[in-house]
Short mmCIF file of C-alpha atoms in Angstrom, two decimals:
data_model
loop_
_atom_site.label_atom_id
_atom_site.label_comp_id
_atom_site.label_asym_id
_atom_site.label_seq_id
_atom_site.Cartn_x
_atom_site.Cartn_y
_atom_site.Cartn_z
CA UNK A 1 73.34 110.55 78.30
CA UNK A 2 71.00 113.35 79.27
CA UNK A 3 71.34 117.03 80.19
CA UNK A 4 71.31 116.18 83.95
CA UNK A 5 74.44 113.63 83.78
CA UNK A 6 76.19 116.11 81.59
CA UNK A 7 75.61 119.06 83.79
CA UNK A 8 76.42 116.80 86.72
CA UNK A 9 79.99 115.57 85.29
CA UNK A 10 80.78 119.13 84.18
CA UNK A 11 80.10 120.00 87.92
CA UNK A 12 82.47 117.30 89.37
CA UNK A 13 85.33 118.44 86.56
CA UNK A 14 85.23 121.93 87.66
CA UNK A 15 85.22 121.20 91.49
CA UNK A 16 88.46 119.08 90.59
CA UNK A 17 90.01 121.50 88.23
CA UNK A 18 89.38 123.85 91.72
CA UNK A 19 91.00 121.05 94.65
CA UNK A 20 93.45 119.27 92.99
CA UNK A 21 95.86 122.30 92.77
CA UNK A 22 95.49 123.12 95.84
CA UNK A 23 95.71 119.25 97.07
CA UNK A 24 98.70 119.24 95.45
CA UNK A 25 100.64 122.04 96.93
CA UNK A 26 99.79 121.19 100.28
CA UNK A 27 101.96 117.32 99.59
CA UNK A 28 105.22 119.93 98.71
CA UNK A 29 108.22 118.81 100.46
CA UNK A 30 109.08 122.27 102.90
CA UNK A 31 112.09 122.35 105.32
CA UNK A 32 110.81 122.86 108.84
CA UNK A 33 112.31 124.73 111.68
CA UNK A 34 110.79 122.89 114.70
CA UNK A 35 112.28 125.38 117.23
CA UNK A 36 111.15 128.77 115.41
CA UNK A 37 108.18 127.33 113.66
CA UNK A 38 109.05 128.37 109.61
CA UNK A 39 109.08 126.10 106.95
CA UNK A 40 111.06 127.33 104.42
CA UNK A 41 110.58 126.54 100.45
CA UNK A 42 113.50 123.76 99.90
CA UNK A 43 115.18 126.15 97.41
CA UNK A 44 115.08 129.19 100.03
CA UNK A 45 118.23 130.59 100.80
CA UNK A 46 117.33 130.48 104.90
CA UNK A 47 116.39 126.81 104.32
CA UNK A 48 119.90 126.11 103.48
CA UNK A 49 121.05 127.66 106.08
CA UNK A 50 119.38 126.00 108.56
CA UNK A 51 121.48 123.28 110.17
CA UNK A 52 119.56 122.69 113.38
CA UNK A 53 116.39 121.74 114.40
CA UNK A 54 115.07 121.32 110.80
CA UNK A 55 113.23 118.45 109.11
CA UNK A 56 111.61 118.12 105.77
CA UNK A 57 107.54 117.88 106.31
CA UNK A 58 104.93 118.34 103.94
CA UNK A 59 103.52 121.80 103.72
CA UNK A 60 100.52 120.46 104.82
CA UNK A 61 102.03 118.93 107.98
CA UNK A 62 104.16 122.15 108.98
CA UNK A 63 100.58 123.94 108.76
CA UNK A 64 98.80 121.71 111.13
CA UNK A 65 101.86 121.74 113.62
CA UNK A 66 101.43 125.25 113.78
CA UNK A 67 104.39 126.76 111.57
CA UNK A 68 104.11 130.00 109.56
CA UNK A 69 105.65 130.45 106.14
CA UNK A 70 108.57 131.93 105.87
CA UNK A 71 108.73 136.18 104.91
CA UNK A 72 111.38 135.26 102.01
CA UNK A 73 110.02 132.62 100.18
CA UNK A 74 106.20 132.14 101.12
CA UNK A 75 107.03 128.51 102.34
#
């Protein structure tokens, strides 16, 4: 194996060392509010709360349907 491979599989470690976290968080399980767009950690004490008009969504799928975290517990 040369220098080249070497440097290029240290290269493609790091980068996934870097994107798998994040990859990772994004697949959470969040509880939604579809009418006041929050999604709420699933331990959040607002989450529980929330009777209506709440689904559990990726965080990655509240993002893209335009929901903000929630001021409590980050989402």
């Amino acid at each position: 194996m040369g220098i080249k491979n070497v440097k290029k599989i240290i290269c493609i470690l790091f980068i996934l060392a870097i994107t798998l976290p994040v990859l990772a968080a994004d697949s959470t399980i969040v509880v939604l509010n579809t009418n006041r767009l929050i999604y709420h950690n699933v331990n959040c004490q607002w989450a529980h709360k929330c009777t209506k008009n709440c689904v559990k969504v990726t965080k990655q799928e509240a993002i893209e349907y335009g929901a903000r975290p929630c001021k409590v517990c980050g989402g």
